[in-house]
Amino acid sequence: QKDVMTKLKNSIADALMNYKNDELYVYIKDGNVYVSLEEKLLFTSGSDVVDKKGKEALKALALVLNSTSDINVMIEGHTDNVPIKTNLFKDNWDLSTSRASNILRLLTNEYGFDPTRITASGRGEFHPIKPNDTLTGRAANRRTEIILSPNLSEIYQLLYQ
């Protein structure tokens, strides 16, 4: 399984090589492949509408994902801790969830990814990767993580037969 995930990580990194490290990065953690996309690649501040450059990156990612059958996808939206309250979003949790849902819709409706293998969630400001006390830290925390995990149903079937 480790070899499969490493191969998947390398395929995704190759598909997304036109993007800078400050826009996205791909890594393996806890047996999962993470594609971490910075806010500036996907959205304007305070918006859940994926912009053109973000759509291009997601389309390239979808091409790789659509060629796999044994990977499940979790999309997690994250924000910084600066409060937001607009007519559209009650708080950062609302914004992060809406962003993840819109990416899910793009991947499934426009790029043909299997909707039975994908989930969206919002983590709000509650899982920062940097301190929120600087502009750089807050920018790093405004991200969307696409987490690719192996479908373990076959292993579970073997274990519990």
mmCIF file with all atom_site columns, N, CA and C in Angstrom, residues 84-136:
data_model
loop_
_atom_site.group_PDB
_atom_site.id
_atom_site.type_symbol
_atom_site.label_atom_id
_atom_site.label_alt_id
_atom_site.label_comp_id
_atom_site.label_asym_id
_atom_site.label_entity_id
_atom_site.label_seq_id
_atom_site.pdbx_PDB_ins_code
_atom_site.Cartn_x
_atom_site.Cartn_y
_atom_site.Cartn_z
_atom_site.occupancy
_atom_site.B_iso_or_equiv
_atom_site.pdbx_formal_charge
_atom_site.auth_seq_id
_atom_site.auth_comp_id
_atom_site.auth_asym_id
_atom_site.auth_atom_id
_atom_site.pdbx_PDB_model_num
ATOM 1   N N  . ILE A 1 84  ? -15.019 36.274 10.286  1.00 0.00 ? 84  ILE A N  1
ATOM 2   C CA . ILE A 1 84  ? -15.726 36.712 9.091   1.00 0.00 ? 84  ILE A CA 1
ATOM 3   C C  . ILE A 1 84  ? -17.216 36.610 9.397   1.00 0.00 ? 84  ILE A C  1
ATOM 4   N N  . LYS A 1 85  ? -17.947 37.596 8.972   1.00 0.00 ? 85  LYS A N  1
ATOM 5   C CA . LYS A 1 85  ? -19.410 37.550 9.081   1.00 0.00 ? 85  LYS A CA 1
ATOM 6   C C  . LYS A 1 85  ? -19.944 38.383 7.922   1.00 0.00 ? 85  LYS A C  1
ATOM 7   N N  . THR A 1 86  ? -20.503 37.679 6.969   1.00 0.00 ? 86  THR A N  1
ATOM 8   C CA . THR A 1 86  ? -21.071 38.347 5.795   1.00 0.00 ? 86  THR A CA 1
ATOM 9   C C  . THR A 1 86  ? -22.492 37.834 5.600   1.00 0.00 ? 86  THR A C  1
ATOM 10  N N  . ASN A 1 87  ? -23.149 38.328 4.558   1.00 0.00 ? 87  ASN A N  1
ATOM 11  C CA . ASN A 1 87  ? -24.481 37.819 4.234   1.00 0.00 ? 87  ASN A CA 1
ATOM 12  C C  . ASN A 1 87  ? -24.424 36.352 3.834   1.00 0.00 ? 87  ASN A C  1
ATOM 13  N N  . LEU A 1 88  ? -23.290 35.910 3.296   1.00 0.00 ? 88  LEU A N  1
ATOM 14  C CA . LEU A 1 88  ? -23.148 34.525 2.847   1.00 0.00 ? 88  LEU A CA 1
ATOM 15  C C  . LEU A 1 88  ? -22.604 33.590 3.925   1.00 0.00 ? 88  LEU A C  1
ATOM 16  N N  . PHE A 1 89  ? -21.716 34.097 4.782   1.00 0.00 ? 89  PHE A N  1
ATOM 17  C CA . PHE A 1 89  ? -21.018 33.238 5.739   1.00 0.00 ? 89  PHE A CA 1
ATOM 18  C C  . PHE A 1 89  ? -21.172 33.769 7.154   1.00 0.00 ? 89  PHE A C  1
ATOM 19  N N  . LYS A 1 90  ? -21.676 32.915 8.037   1.00 0.00 ? 90  LYS A N  1
ATOM 20  C CA . LYS A 1 90  ? -21.852 33.293 9.446   1.00 0.00 ? 90  LYS A CA 1
ATOM 21  C C  . LYS A 1 90  ? -20.522 33.400 10.169  1.00 0.00 ? 90  LYS A C  1
ATOM 22  N N  . ASP A 1 91  ? -19.572 32.515 9.763   1.00 0.00 ? 91  ASP A N  1
ATOM 23  C CA . ASP A 1 91  ? -18.285 32.467 10.450  1.00 0.00 ? 91  ASP A CA 1
ATOM 24  C C  . ASP A 1 91  ? -17.282 31.714 9.574   1.00 0.00 ? 91  ASP A C  1
ATOM 25  N N  . ASN A 1 92  ? -16.071 31.545 10.078  1.00 0.00 ? 92  ASN A N  1
ATOM 26  C CA . ASN A 1 92  ? -15.015 30.869 9.320   1.00 0.00 ? 92  ASN A CA 1
ATOM 27  C C  . ASN A 1 92  ? -15.345 29.403 9.042   1.00 0.00 ? 92  ASN A C  1
ATOM 28  N N  . TRP A 1 93  ? -16.053 28.779 9.952   1.00 0.00 ? 93  TRP A N  1
ATOM 29  C CA . TRP A 1 93  ? -16.432 27.386 9.741   1.00 0.00 ? 93  TRP A CA 1
ATOM 30  C C  . TRP A 1 93  ? -17.345 27.280 8.522   1.00 0.00 ? 93  TRP A C  1
ATOM 31  N N  . ASP A 1 94  ? -18.268 28.194 8.431   1.00 0.00 ? 94  ASP A N  1
ATOM 32  C CA . ASP A 1 94  ? -19.193 28.237 7.298   1.00 0.00 ? 94  ASP A CA 1
ATOM 33  C C  . ASP A 1 94  ? -18.430 28.441 5.986   1.00 0.00 ? 94  ASP A C  1
ATOM 34  N N  . LEU A 1 95  ? -17.480 29.378 5.985   1.00 0.00 ? 95  LEU A N  1
ATOM 35  C CA . LEU A 1 95  ? -16.674 29.643 4.791   1.00 0.00 ? 95  LEU A CA 1
ATOM 36  C C  . LEU A 1 95  ? -15.851 28.411 4.402   1.00 0.00 ? 95  LEU A C  1
ATOM 37  N N  . SER A 1 96  ? -15.204 27.784 5.370   1.00 0.00 ? 96  SER A N  1
ATOM 38  C CA . SER A 1 96  ? -14.350 26.633 5.060   1.00 0.00 ? 96  SER A CA 1
ATOM 39  C C  . SER A 1 96  ? -15.176 25.469 4.516   1.00 0.00 ? 96  SER A C  1
ATOM 40  N N  . THR A 1 97  ? -16.348 25.256 5.043   1.00 0.00 ? 97  THR A N  1
ATOM 41  C CA . THR A 1 97  ? -17.224 24.181 4.577   1.00 0.00 ? 97  THR A CA 1
ATOM 42  C C  . THR A 1 97  ? -17.725 24.456 3.170   1.00 0.00 ? 97  THR A C  1
ATOM 43  N N  . SER A 1 98  ? -18.099 25.691 2.910   1.00 0.00 ? 98  SER A N  1
ATOM 44  C CA . SER A 1 98  ? -18.593 26.062 1.580   1.00 0.00 ? 98  SER A CA 1
ATOM 45  C C  . SER A 1 98  ? -17.498 25.929 0.521   1.00 0.00 ? 98  SER A C  1
ATOM 46  N N  . ARG A 1 99  ? -16.293 26.304 0.868   1.00 0.00 ? 99  ARG A N  1
ATOM 47  C CA . ARG A 1 99  ? -15.174 26.147 -0.069  1.00 0.00 ? 99  ARG A CA 1
ATOM 48  C C  . ARG A 1 99  ? -14.935 24.675 -0.398  1.00 0.00 ? 99  ARG A C  1
ATOM 49  N N  . ALA A 1 100 ? -14.927 23.834 0.616   1.00 0.00 ? 100 ALA A N  1
ATOM 50  C CA . ALA A 1 100 ? -14.719 22.395 0.388   1.00 0.00 ? 100 ALA A CA 1
ATOM 51  C C  . ALA A 1 100 ? -15.850 21.819 -0.471  1.00 0.00 ? 100 ALA A C  1
ATOM 52  N N  . SER A 1 101 ? -17.074 22.223 -0.200  1.00 0.00 ? 101 SER A N  1
ATOM 53  C CA . SER A 1 101 ? -18.222 21.734 -0.981  1.00 0.00 ? 101 SER A CA 1
ATOM 54  C C  . SER A 1 101 ? -18.140 22.178 -2.435  1.00 0.00 ? 101 SER A C  1
ATOM 55  N N  . ASN A 1 102 ? -17.708 23.392 -2.674  1.00 0.00 ? 102 ASN A N  1
ATOM 56  C CA . ASN A 1 102 ? -17.601 23.868 -4.059  1.00 0.00 ? 102 ASN A CA 1
ATOM 57  C C  . ASN A 1 102 ? -16.507 23.126 -4.820  1.00 0.00 ? 102 ASN A C  1
ATOM 58  N N  . ILE A 1 103 ? -15.431 22.789 -4.154  1.00 0.00 ? 103 ILE A N  1
ATOM 59  C CA . ILE A 1 103 ? -14.386 21.990 -4.799  1.00 0.00 ? 103 ILE A CA 1
ATOM 60  C C  . ILE A 1 103 ? -14.915 20.588 -5.089  1.00 0.00 ? 103 ILE A C  1
ATOM 61  N N  . LEU A 1 104 ? -15.650 20.013 -4.144  1.00 0.00 ? 104 LEU A N  1
ATOM 62  C CA . LEU A 1 104 ? -16.267 18.708 -4.361  1.00 0.00 ? 104 LEU A CA 1
ATOM 63  C C  . LEU A 1 104 ? -17.160 18.745 -5.604  1.00 0.00 ? 104 LEU A C  1
ATOM 64  N N  . ARG A 1 105 ? -17.979 19.774 -5.725  1.00 0.00 ? 105 ARG A N  1
ATOM 65  C CA . ARG A 1 105 ? -18.878 19.890 -6.882  1.00 0.00 ? 105 ARG A CA 1
ATOM 66  C C  . ARG A 1 105 ? -18.098 20.006 -8.195  1.00 0.00 ? 105 ARG A C  1
ATOM 67  N N  . LEU A 1 106 ? -17.023 20.752 -8.175  1.00 0.00 ? 106 LEU A N  1
ATOM 68  C CA . LEU A 1 106 ? -16.195 20.846 -9.387  1.00 0.00 ? 106 LEU A CA 1
ATOM 69  C C  . LEU A 1 106 ? -15.634 19.482 -9.772  1.00 0.00 ? 106 LEU A C  1
ATOM 70  N N  . LEU A 1 107 ? -15.050 18.797 -8.791  1.00 0.00 ? 107 LEU A N  1
ATOM 71  C CA . LEU A 1 107 ? -14.434 17.502 -9.082  1.00 0.00 ? 107 LEU A CA 1
ATOM 72  C C  . LEU A 1 107 ? -15.458 16.486 -9.577  1.00 0.00 ? 107 LEU A C  1
ATOM 73  N N  . THR A 1 108 ? -16.662 16.503 -9.014  1.00 0.00 ? 108 THR A N  1
ATOM 74  C CA . THR A 1 108 ? -17.666 15.504 -9.411  1.00 0.00 ? 108 THR A CA 1
ATOM 75  C C  . THR A 1 108 ? -18.477 15.944 -10.622 1.00 0.00 ? 108 THR A C  1
ATOM 76  N N  . ASN A 1 109 ? -19.003 17.149 -10.613 1.00 0.00 ? 109 ASN A N  1
ATOM 77  C CA . ASN A 1 109 ? -19.911 17.598 -11.678 1.00 0.00 ? 109 ASN A CA 1
ATOM 78  C C  . ASN A 1 109 ? -19.190 17.988 -12.965 1.00 0.00 ? 109 ASN A C  1
ATOM 79  N N  . GLU A 1 110 ? -18.040 18.655 -12.837 1.00 0.00 ? 110 GLU A N  1
ATOM 80  C CA . GLU A 1 110 ? -17.355 19.139 -14.040 1.00 0.00 ? 110 GLU A CA 1
ATOM 81  C C  . GLU A 1 110 ? -16.231 18.215 -14.502 1.00 0.00 ? 110 GLU A C  1
ATOM 82  N N  . TYR A 1 111 ? -15.577 17.528 -13.556 1.00 0.00 ? 111 TYR A N  1
ATOM 83  C CA . TYR A 1 111 ? -14.407 16.734 -13.918 1.00 0.00 ? 111 TYR A CA 1
ATOM 84  C C  . TYR A 1 111 ? -14.627 15.230 -13.770 1.00 0.00 ? 111 TYR A C  1
ATOM 85  N N  . GLY A 1 112 ? -15.856 14.819 -13.479 1.00 0.00 ? 112 GLY A N  1
ATOM 86  C CA . GLY A 1 112 ? -16.241 13.416 -13.556 1.00 0.00 ? 112 GLY A CA 1
ATOM 87  C C  . GLY A 1 112 ? -15.745 12.487 -12.472 1.00 0.00 ? 112 GLY A C  1
ATOM 88  N N  . PHE A 1 113 ? -15.327 13.019 -11.317 1.00 0.00 ? 113 PHE A N  1
ATOM 89  C CA . PHE A 1 113 ? -14.883 12.126 -10.250 1.00 0.00 ? 113 PHE A CA 1
ATOM 90  C C  . PHE A 1 113 ? -16.094 11.448 -9.608  1.00 0.00 ? 113 PHE A C  1
ATOM 91  N N  . ASP A 1 114 ? -15.920 10.211 -9.211  1.00 0.00 ? 114 ASP A N  1
ATOM 92  C CA . ASP A 1 114 ? -16.978 9.381  -8.633  1.00 0.00 ? 114 ASP A CA 1
ATOM 93  C C  . ASP A 1 114 ? -17.468 9.975  -7.300  1.00 0.00 ? 114 ASP A C  1
ATOM 94  N N  . PRO A 1 115 ? -18.720 10.413 -7.224  1.00 0.00 ? 115 PRO A N  1
ATOM 95  C CA . PRO A 1 115 ? -19.221 11.043 -5.990  1.00 0.00 ? 115 PRO A CA 1
ATOM 96  C C  . PRO A 1 115 ? -19.340 10.092 -4.805  1.00 0.00 ? 115 PRO A C  1
ATOM 97  N N  . THR A 1 116 ? -19.271 8.793  -5.034  1.00 0.00 ? 116 THR A N  1
ATOM 98  C CA . THR A 1 116 ? -19.347 7.858  -3.910  1.00 0.00 ? 116 THR A CA 1
ATOM 99  C C  . THR A 1 116 ? -18.011 7.721  -3.194  1.00 0.00 ? 116 THR A C  1
ATOM 100 N N  . ARG A 1 117 ? -16.956 8.328  -3.752  1.00 0.00 ? 117 ARG A N  1
ATOM 101 C CA . ARG A 1 117 ? -15.608 8.202  -3.171  1.00 0.00 ? 117 ARG A CA 1
ATOM 102 C C  . ARG A 1 117 ? -15.075 9.525  -2.634  1.00 0.00 ? 117 ARG A C  1
ATOM 103 N N  . ILE A 1 118 ? -15.970 10.494 -2.402  1.00 0.00 ? 118 ILE A N  1
ATOM 104 C CA . ILE A 1 118 ? -15.481 11.820 -2.024  1.00 0.00 ? 118 ILE A CA 1
ATOM 105 C C  . ILE A 1 118 ? -16.348 12.411 -0.913  1.00 0.00 ? 118 ILE A C  1
ATOM 106 N N  . THR A 1 119 ? -15.704 13.150 -0.019  1.00 0.00 ? 119 THR A N  1
ATOM 107 C CA . THR A 1 119 ? -16.369 13.798 1.111   1.00 0.00 ? 119 THR A CA 1
ATOM 108 C C  . THR A 1 119 ? -15.786 15.201 1.263   1.00 0.00 ? 119 THR A C  1
ATOM 109 N N  . ALA A 1 120 ? -16.624 16.142 1.685   1.00 0.00 ? 120 ALA A N  1
ATOM 110 C CA . ALA A 1 120 ? -16.159 17.503 1.949   1.00 0.00 ? 120 ALA A CA 1
ATOM 111 C C  . ALA A 1 120 ? -16.419 17.855 3.403   1.00 0.00 ? 120 ALA A C  1
ATOM 112 N N  . SER A 1 121 ? -15.491 18.600 3.996   1.00 0.00 ? 121 SER A N  1
ATOM 113 C CA . SER A 1 121 ? -15.676 19.059 5.371   1.00 0.00 ? 121 SER A CA 1
ATOM 114 C C  . SER A 1 121 ? -14.992 20.402 5.562   1.00 0.00 ? 121 SER A C  1
ATOM 115 N N  . GLY A 1 122 ? -15.478 21.134 6.522   1.00 0.00 ? 122 GLY A N  1
ATOM 116 C CA . GLY A 1 122 ? -14.863 22.404 6.889   1.00 0.00 ? 122 GLY A CA 1
ATOM 117 C C  . GLY A 1 122 ? -14.258 22.295 8.266   1.00 0.00 ? 122 GLY A C  1
ATOM 118 N N  . ARG A 1 123 ? -13.019 22.714 8.386   1.00 0.00 ? 123 ARG A N  1
ATOM 119 C CA . ARG A 1 123 ? -12.331 22.657 9.685   1.00 0.00 ? 123 ARG A CA 1
ATOM 120 C C  . ARG A 1 123 ? -12.203 24.045 10.305  1.00 0.00 ? 123 ARG A C  1
ATOM 121 N N  . GLY A 1 124 ? -12.669 25.063 9.566   1.00 0.00 ? 124 GLY A N  1
ATOM 122 C CA . GLY A 1 124 ? -12.613 26.419 10.085  1.00 0.00 ? 124 GLY A CA 1
ATOM 123 C C  . GLY A 1 124 ? -11.200 26.826 10.451  1.00 0.00 ? 124 GLY A C  1
ATOM 124 N N  . GLU A 1 125 ? -11.084 27.493 11.571  1.00 0.00 ? 125 GLU A N  1
ATOM 125 C CA . GLU A 1 125 ? -9.802  28.012 12.054  1.00 0.00 ? 125 GLU A CA 1
ATOM 126 C C  . GLU A 1 125 ? -9.130  27.079 13.054  1.00 0.00 ? 125 GLU A C  1
ATOM 127 N N  . PHE A 1 126 ? -9.691  25.889 13.250  1.00 0.00 ? 126 PHE A N  1
ATOM 128 C CA . PHE A 1 126 ? -9.341  25.064 14.394  1.00 0.00 ? 126 PHE A CA 1
ATOM 129 C C  . PHE A 1 126 ? -8.180  24.094 14.180  1.00 0.00 ? 126 PHE A C  1
ATOM 130 N N  . HIS A 1 127 ? -7.593  24.079 12.997  1.00 0.00 ? 127 HIS A N  1
ATOM 131 C CA . HIS A 1 127 ? -6.445  23.213 12.727  1.00 0.00 ? 127 HIS A CA 1
ATOM 132 C C  . HIS A 1 127 ? -5.360  23.992 11.976  1.00 0.00 ? 127 HIS A C  1
ATOM 133 N N  . PRO A 1 128 ? -4.834  25.039 12.611  1.00 0.00 ? 128 PRO A N  1
ATOM 134 C CA . PRO A 1 128 ? -3.801  25.836 11.941  1.00 0.00 ? 128 PRO A CA 1
ATOM 135 C C  . PRO A 1 128 ? -2.496  25.052 11.807  1.00 0.00 ? 128 PRO A C  1
ATOM 136 N N  . ILE A 1 129 ? -1.749  25.405 10.760  1.00 0.00 ? 129 ILE A N  1
ATOM 137 C CA . ILE A 1 129 ? -0.423  24.804 10.592  1.00 0.00 ? 129 ILE A CA 1
ATOM 138 C C  . ILE A 1 129 ? 0.670   25.799 10.974  1.00 0.00 ? 129 ILE A C  1
ATOM 139 N N  . LYS A 1 130 ? 0.300   27.061 11.142  1.00 0.00 ? 130 LYS A N  1
ATOM 140 C CA . LYS A 1 130 ? 1.220   28.122 11.564  1.00 0.00 ? 130 LYS A CA 1
ATOM 141 C C  . LYS A 1 130 ? 0.495   28.993 12.586  1.00 0.00 ? 130 LYS A C  1
ATOM 142 N N  . PRO A 1 131 ? 1.244   29.735 13.402  1.00 0.00 ? 131 PRO A N  1
ATOM 143 C CA . PRO A 1 131 ? 0.593   30.680 14.315  1.00 0.00 ? 131 PRO A CA 1
ATOM 144 C C  . PRO A 1 131 ? -0.164  31.753 13.531  1.00 0.00 ? 131 PRO A C  1
ATOM 145 N N  . ASN A 1 132 ? -1.295  32.172 14.048  1.00 0.00 ? 132 ASN A N  1
ATOM 146 C CA . ASN A 1 132 ? -2.122  33.173 13.383  1.00 0.00 ? 132 ASN A CA 1
ATOM 147 C C  . ASN A 1 132 ? -1.733  34.608 13.739  1.00 0.00 ? 132 ASN A C  1
ATOM 148 N N  . ASP A 1 133 ? -0.563  34.811 14.340  1.00 0.00 ? 133 ASP A N  1
ATOM 149 C CA . ASP A 1 133 ? -0.194  36.154 14.785  1.00 0.00 ? 133 ASP A CA 1
ATOM 150 C C  . ASP A 1 133 ? 0.617   36.947 13.765  1.00 0.00 ? 133 ASP A C  1
ATOM 151 N N  . THR A 1 134 ? 0.811   36.391 12.554  1.00 0.00 ? 134 THR A N  1
ATOM 152 C CA . THR A 1 134 ? 1.489   37.134 11.485  1.00 0.00 ? 134 THR A CA 1
ATOM 153 C C  . THR A 1 134 ? 0.699   36.980 10.190  1.00 0.00 ? 134 THR A C  1
ATOM 154 N N  . LEU A 1 135 ? 0.929   37.882 9.249   1.00 0.00 ? 135 LEU A N  1
ATOM 155 C CA . LEU A 1 135 ? 0.274   37.776 7.938   1.00 0.00 ? 135 LEU A CA 1
ATOM 156 C C  . LEU A 1 135 ? 0.647   36.471 7.239   1.00 0.00 ? 135 LEU A C  1
ATOM 157 N N  . THR A 1 136 ? 1.926   36.101 7.340   1.00 0.00 ? 136 THR A N  1
ATOM 158 C CA . THR A 1 136 ? 2.399   34.868 6.704   1.00 0.00 ? 136 THR A CA 1
ATOM 159 C C  . THR A 1 136 ? 1.744   33.640 7.323   1.00 0.00 ? 136 THR A C  1
#
